[in-house]
mmCIF file of C-alpha atoms and ligand atoms in Angstrom:
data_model
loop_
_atom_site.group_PDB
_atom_site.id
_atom_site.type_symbol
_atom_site.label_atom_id
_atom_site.label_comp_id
_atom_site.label_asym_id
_atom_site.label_seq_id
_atom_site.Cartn_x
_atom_site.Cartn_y
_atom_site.Cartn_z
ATOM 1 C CA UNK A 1 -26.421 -8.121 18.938
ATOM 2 C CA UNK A 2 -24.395 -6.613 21.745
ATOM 3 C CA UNK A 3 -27.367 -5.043 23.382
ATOM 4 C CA UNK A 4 -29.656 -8.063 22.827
ATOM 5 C CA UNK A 5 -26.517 -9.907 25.154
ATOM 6 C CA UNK A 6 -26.424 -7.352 27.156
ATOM 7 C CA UNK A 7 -29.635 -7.260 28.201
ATOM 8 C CA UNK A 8 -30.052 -11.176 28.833
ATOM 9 C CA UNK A 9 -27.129 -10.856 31.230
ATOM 10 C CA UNK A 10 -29.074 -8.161 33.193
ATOM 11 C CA UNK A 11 -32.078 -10.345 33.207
ATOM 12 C CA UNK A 12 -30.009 -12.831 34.456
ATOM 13 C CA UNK A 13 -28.936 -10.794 37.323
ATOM 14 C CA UNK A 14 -32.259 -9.563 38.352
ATOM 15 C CA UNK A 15 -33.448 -12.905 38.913
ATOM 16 C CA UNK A 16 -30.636 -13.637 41.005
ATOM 17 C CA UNK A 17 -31.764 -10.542 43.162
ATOM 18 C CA UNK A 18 -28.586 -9.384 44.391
ATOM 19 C CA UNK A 19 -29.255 -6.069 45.729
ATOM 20 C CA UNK A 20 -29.717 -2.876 44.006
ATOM 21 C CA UNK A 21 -26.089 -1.689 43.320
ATOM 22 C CA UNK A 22 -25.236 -4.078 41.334
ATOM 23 C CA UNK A 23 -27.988 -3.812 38.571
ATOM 24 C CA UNK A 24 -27.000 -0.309 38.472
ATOM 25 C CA UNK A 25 -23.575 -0.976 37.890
ATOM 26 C CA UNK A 26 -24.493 -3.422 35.705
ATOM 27 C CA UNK A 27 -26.844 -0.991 33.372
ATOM 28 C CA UNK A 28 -23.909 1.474 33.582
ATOM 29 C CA UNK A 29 -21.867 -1.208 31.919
ATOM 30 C CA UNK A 30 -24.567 -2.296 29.960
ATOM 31 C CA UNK A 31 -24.394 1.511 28.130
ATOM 32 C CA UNK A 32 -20.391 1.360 28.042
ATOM 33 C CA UNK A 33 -21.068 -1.707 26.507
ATOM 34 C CA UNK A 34 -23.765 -0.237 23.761
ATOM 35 C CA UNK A 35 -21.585 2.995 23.086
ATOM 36 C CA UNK A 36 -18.446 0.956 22.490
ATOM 37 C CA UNK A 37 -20.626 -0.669 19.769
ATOM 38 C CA UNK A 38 -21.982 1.931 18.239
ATOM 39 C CA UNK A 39 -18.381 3.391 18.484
ATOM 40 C CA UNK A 40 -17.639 0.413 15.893
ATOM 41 C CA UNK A 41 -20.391 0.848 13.813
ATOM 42 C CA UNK A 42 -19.432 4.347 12.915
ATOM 43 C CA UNK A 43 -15.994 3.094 12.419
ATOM 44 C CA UNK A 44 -16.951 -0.157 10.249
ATOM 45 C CA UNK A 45 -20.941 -1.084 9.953
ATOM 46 C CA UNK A 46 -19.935 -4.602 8.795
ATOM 47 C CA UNK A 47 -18.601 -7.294 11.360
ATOM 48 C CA UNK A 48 -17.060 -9.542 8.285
ATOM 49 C CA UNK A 49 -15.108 -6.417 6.902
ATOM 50 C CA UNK A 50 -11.724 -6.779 6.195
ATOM 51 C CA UNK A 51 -10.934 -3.691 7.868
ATOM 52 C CA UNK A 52 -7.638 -1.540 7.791
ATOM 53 C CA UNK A 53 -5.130 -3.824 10.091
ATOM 54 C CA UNK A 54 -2.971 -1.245 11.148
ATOM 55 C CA UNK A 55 -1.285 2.245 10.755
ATOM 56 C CA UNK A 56 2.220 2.657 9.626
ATOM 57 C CA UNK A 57 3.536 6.318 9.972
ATOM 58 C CA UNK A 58 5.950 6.713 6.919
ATOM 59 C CA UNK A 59 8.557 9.928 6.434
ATOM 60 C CA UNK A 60 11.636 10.758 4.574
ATOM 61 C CA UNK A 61 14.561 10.233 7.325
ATOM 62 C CA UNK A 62 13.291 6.088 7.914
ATOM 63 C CA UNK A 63 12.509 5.508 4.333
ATOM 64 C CA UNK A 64 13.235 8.372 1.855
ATOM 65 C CA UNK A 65 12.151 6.217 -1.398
ATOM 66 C CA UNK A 66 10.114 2.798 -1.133
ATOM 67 C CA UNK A 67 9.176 0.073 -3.801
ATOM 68 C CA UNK A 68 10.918 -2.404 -5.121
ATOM 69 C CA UNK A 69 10.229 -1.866 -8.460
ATOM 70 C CA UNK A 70 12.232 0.920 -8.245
ATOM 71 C CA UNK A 71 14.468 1.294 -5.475
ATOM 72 C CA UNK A 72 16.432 -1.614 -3.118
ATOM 73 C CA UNK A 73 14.122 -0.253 -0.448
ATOM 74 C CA UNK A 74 10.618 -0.672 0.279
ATOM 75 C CA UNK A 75 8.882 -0.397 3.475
ATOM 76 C CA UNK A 76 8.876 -2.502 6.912
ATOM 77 C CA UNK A 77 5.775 -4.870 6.091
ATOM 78 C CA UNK A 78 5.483 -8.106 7.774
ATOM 79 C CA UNK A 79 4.192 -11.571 5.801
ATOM 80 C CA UNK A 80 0.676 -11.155 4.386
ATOM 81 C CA UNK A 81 0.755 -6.816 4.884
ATOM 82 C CA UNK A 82 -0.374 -5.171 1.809
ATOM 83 C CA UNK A 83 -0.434 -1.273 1.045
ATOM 84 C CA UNK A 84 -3.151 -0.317 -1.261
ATOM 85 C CA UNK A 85 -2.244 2.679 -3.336
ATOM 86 C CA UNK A 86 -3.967 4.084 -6.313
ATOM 87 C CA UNK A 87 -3.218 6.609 -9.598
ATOM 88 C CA UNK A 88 -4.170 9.601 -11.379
ATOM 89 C CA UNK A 89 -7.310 10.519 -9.877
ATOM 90 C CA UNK A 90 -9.859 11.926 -8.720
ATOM 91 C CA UNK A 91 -11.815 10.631 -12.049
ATOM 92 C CA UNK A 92 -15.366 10.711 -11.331
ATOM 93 C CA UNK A 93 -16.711 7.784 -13.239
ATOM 94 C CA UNK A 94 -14.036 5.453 -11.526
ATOM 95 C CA UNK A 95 -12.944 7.030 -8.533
ATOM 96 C CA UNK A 96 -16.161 7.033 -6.561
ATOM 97 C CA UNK A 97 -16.403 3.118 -7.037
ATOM 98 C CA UNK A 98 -13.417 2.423 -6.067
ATOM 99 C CA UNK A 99 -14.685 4.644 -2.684
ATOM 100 C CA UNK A 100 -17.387 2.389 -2.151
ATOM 101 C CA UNK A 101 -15.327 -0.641 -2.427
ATOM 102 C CA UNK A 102 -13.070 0.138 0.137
ATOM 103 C CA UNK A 103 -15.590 1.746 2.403
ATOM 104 C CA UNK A 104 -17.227 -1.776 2.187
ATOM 105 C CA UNK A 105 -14.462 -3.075 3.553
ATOM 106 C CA UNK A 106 -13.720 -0.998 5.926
ATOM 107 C CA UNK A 107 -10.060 -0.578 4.082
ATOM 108 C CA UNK A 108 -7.229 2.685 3.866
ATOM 109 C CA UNK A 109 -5.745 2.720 0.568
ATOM 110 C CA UNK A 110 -3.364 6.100 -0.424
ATOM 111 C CA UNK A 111 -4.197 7.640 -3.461
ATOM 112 C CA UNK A 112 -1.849 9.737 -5.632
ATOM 113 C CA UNK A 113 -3.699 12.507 -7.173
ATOM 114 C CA UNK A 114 -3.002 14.880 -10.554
ATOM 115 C CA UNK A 115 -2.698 18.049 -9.703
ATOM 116 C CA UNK A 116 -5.150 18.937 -12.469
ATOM 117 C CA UNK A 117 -7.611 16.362 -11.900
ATOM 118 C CA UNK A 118 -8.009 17.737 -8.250
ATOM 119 C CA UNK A 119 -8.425 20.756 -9.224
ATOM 120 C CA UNK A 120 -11.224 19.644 -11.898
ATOM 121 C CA UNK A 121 -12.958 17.730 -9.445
ATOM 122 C CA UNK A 122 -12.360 19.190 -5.884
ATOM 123 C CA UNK A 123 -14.860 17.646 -4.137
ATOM 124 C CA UNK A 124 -13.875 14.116 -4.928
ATOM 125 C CA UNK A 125 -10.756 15.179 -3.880
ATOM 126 C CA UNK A 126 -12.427 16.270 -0.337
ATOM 127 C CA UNK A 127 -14.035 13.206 -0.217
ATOM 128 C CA UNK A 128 -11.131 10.884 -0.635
ATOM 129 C CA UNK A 129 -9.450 12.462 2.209
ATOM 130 C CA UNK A 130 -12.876 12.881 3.974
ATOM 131 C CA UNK A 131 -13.373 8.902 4.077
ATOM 132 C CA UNK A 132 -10.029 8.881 5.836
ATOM 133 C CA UNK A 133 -7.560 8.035 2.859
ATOM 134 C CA UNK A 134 -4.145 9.201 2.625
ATOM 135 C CA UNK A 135 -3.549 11.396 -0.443
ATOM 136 C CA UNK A 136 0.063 11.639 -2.012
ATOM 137 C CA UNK A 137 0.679 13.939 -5.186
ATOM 138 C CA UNK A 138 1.945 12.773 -8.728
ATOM 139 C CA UNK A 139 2.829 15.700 -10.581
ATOM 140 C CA UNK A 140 0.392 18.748 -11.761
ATOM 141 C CA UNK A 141 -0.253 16.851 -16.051
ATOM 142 C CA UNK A 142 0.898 13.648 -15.502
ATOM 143 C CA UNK A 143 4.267 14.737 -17.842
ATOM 144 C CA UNK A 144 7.401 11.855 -17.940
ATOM 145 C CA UNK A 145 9.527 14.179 -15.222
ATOM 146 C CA UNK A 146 12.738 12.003 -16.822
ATOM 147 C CA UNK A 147 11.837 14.058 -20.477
ATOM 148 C CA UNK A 148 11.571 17.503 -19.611
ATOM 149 C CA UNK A 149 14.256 20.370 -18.257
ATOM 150 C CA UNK A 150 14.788 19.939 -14.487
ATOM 151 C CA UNK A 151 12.786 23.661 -14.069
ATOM 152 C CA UNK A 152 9.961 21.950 -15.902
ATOM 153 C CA UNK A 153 9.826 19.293 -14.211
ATOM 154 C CA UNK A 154 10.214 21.315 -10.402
ATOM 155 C CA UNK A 155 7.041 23.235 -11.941
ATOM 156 C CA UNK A 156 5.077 19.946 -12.506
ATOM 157 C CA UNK A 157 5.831 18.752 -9.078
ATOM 158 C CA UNK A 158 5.284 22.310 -7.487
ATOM 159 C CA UNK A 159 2.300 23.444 -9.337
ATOM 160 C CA UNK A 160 0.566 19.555 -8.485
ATOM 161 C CA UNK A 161 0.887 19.767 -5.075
ATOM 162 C CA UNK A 162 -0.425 23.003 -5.084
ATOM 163 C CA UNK A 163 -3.604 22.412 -6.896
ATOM 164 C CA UNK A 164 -4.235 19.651 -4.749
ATOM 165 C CA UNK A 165 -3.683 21.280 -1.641
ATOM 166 C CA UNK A 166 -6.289 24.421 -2.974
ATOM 167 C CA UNK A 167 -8.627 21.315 -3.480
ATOM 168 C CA UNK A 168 -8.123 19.835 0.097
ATOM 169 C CA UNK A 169 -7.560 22.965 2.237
ATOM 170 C CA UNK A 170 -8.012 26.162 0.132
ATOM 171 C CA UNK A 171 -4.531 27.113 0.160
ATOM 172 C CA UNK A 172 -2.264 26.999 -2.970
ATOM 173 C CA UNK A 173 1.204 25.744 -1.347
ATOM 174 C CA UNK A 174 3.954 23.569 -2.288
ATOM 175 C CA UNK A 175 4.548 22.528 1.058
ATOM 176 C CA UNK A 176 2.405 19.439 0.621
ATOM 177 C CA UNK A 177 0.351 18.548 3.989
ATOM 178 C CA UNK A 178 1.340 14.714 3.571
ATOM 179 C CA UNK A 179 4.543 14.504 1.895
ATOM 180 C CA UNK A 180 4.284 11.555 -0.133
ATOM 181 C CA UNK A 181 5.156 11.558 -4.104
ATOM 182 C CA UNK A 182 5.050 9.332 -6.714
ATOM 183 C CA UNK A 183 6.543 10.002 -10.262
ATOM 184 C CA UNK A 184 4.340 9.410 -13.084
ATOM 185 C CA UNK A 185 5.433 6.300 -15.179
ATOM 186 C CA UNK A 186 8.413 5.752 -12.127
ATOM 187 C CA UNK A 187 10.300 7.864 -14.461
ATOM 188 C CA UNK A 188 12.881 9.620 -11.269
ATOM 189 C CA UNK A 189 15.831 11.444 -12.363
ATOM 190 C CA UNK A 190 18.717 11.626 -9.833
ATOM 191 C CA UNK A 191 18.116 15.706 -9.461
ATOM 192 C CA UNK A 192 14.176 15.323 -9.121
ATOM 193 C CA UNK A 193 14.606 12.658 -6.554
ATOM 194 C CA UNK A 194 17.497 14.365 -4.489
ATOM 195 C CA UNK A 195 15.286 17.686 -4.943
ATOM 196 C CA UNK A 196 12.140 15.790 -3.167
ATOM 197 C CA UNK A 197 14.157 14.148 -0.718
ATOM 198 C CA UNK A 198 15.446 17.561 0.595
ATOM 199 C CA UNK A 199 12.077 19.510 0.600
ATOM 200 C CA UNK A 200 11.023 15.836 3.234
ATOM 201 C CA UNK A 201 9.046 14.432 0.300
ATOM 202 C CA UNK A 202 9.148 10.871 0.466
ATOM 203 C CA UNK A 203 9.440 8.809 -3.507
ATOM 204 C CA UNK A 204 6.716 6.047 -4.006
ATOM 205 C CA UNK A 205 7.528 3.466 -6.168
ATOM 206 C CA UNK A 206 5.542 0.191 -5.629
ATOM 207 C CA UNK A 207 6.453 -4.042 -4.515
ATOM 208 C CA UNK A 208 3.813 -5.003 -7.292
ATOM 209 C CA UNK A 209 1.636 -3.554 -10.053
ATOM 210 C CA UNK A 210 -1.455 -5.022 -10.793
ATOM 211 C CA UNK A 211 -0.551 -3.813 -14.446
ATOM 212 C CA UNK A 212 -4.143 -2.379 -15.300
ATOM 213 C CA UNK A 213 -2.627 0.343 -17.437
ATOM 214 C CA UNK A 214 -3.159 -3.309 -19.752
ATOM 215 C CA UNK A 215 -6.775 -3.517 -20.787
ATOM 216 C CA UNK A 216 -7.934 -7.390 -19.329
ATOM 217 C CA UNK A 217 -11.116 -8.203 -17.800
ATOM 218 C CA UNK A 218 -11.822 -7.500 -13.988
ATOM 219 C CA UNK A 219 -11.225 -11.331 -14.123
ATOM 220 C CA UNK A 220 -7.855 -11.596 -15.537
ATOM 221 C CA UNK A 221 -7.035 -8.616 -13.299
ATOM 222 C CA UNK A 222 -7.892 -10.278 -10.712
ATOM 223 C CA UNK A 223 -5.546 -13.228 -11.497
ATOM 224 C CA UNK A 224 -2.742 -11.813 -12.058
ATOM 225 C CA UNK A 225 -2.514 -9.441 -8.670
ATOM 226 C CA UNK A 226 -3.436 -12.194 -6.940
ATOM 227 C CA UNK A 227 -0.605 -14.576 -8.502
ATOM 228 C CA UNK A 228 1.597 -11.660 -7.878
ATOM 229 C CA UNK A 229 0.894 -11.287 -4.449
ATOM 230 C CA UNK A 230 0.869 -14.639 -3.625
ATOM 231 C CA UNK A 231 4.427 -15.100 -4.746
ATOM 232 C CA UNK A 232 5.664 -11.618 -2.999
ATOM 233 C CA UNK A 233 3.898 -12.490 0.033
ATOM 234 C CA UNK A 234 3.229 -8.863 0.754
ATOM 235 C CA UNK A 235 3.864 -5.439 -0.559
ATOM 236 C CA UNK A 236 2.763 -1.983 -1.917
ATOM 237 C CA UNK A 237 0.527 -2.567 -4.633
ATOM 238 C CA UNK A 238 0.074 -0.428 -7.746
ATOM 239 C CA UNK A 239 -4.098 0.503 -8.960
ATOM 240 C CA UNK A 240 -4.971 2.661 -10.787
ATOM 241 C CA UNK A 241 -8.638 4.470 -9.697
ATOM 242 C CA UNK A 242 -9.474 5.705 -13.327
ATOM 243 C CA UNK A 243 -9.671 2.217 -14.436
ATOM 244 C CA UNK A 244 -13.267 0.867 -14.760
ATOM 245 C CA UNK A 245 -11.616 -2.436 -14.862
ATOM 246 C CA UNK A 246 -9.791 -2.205 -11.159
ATOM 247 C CA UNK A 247 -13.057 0.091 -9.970
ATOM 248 C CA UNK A 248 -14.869 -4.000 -10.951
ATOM 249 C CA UNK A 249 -12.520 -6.074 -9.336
ATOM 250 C CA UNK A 250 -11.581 -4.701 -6.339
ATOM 251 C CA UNK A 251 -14.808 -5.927 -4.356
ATOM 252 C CA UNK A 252 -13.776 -9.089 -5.236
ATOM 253 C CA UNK A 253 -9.729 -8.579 -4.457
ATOM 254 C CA UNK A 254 -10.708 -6.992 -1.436
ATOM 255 C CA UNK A 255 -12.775 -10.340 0.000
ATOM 256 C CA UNK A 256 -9.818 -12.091 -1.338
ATOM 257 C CA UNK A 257 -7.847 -10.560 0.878
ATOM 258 C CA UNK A 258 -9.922 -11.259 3.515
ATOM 259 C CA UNK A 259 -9.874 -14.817 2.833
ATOM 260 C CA UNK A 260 -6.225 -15.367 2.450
ATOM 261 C CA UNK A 261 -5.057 -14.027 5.446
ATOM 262 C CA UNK A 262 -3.827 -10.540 4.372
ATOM 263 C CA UNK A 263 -4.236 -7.482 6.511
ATOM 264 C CA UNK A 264 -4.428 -3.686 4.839
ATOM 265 C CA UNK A 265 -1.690 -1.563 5.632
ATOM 266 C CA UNK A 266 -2.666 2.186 6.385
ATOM 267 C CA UNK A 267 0.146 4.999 5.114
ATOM 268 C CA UNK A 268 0.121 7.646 7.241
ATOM 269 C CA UNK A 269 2.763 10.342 7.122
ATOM 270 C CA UNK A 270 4.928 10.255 10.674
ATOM 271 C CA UNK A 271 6.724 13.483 11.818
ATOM 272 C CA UNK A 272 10.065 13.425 10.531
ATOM 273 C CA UNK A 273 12.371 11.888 13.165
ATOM 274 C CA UNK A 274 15.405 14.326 14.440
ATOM 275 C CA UNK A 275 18.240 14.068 12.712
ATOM 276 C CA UNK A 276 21.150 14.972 14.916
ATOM 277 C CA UNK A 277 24.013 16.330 12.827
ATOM 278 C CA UNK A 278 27.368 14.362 12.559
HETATM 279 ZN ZN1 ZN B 1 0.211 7.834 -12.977
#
């Protein structure tokens, strides 16, 4: 389509017969023009996408714990900005569907993985951050933190991240690479959470949950996010990718989105602003 234009205009200058400098000026443009395009295309290959509407750098000095379910803080979104986020992966049979969907749209969701799932499945994990999602950690077995001995439950984070950074990078540290947690079940304790916020580990709660932890048809799922959302008017929304339910209905929330005037949110972690001491 671009080129097609572009070339009509040049035709359209030819005739005119202005000289010879200006055609070639006007070709040089023509390929600015055509690699700007196919610039896009890489990025997005559909026009009608929803597309990712902007990049929010999060870390834990701004916004040490977000989500509303949760805390009496969530992050700076403006009207109609959602956050996609999603559980408990990588799950093969689920996971890469849920890929597809928001590749489709040209969308960046965050996904919290298990430590043990990622290091079941490695590649998916690769391939979630590969596609250019952000990739928070939620605990090595998916264990209620809030139930177990505080050095159990510093082993579950520490030996998650870990796994999952030996499935992104090859190296088994618990100095996650994007420091973004979320506790399985929201189940915090006040030692767990002042333990992440010192290591610069920022706590994910979420604004909204599309409750799919619930067995309902894609349908009904579909429903109730969307009555949800409507009535919050924005947020960070809770998925879960192991769901074959969500995996169905997010095509269809996704065009939604696009329909209703949201924009997509994408986390990214920010370098931690200097603190000066006082
Ligand atoms: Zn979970």
């Amino acid at each position: 389509m671009q080129q097609r234009h572009a070339s009509a205009q040049f035709g359209r200058f030819r005739r005119r017969r202005t000289g010879w400098l200006a055609p070639l000026a006007l070709a040089a443009i023509t390929l600015w023009q055509a690699s700007i395009a196919a610039a896009h295309a890489a990025d997005c290959p559909r026009a009608t996408a929803l597309g990712t509407g902007r990049v929010l750098g999060v870390n834990v000095a701004a916004t040490p714990r977000v989500g509303l379910k949760s805390f009496p803080q969530t992050l700076p979104l403006e009207d109609h900005e959602v956050v996609l986020t999603f559980d408990d992966g990588p799950w093969p049979r689920t996971t890469r569907r849920v890929l597809a969907a928001l590749a489709q749209e040209c969308v960046r969701a965050t996904f919290f993985l298990i430590g043990r799932s990622a290091s079941e499945y490695p590649e998916l994990a690769r391939r979630i951050a590969a596609e250019g999602h952000t990739i928070g950690h939620h605990t090595w077995a998916h264990r209620s933190l809030m139930r177990i001995k505080a050095q159990d439950a510093r082993e579950e984070i520490d030996r998650g991240i870990s796994a999952v950074e030996m499935a992104l990078h090859g190296a088994a540290t618990t100095v996650p690479t994007t420091p973004f947690f979320r506790f399985p079940g929201f189940e915090s304790t006040p030692a767990t959470l002042d333990l992440l916020q010192s290591r610069g580990i920022v706590v994910f709660g979420a604004d909204l949950w599309a409750s799919d932890w619930n067995r309902m048809t894609p349908k009904q799922e579909l429903k109730l996010i969307t009555d949800r959302l409507n009535a919050a008017g924005k947020g960070i929304i809770l998925f879960h990718d192991t769901k074959a339910q969500t995996a169905a209905m997010l095509p269809a929330f996704l065009r939604y989105l696009r329909d209703n005037g949201y924009r997509v949110v994408h986390l990214i972690p920010a370098e931690r602003a200097s603190v000066s001491p006082d």
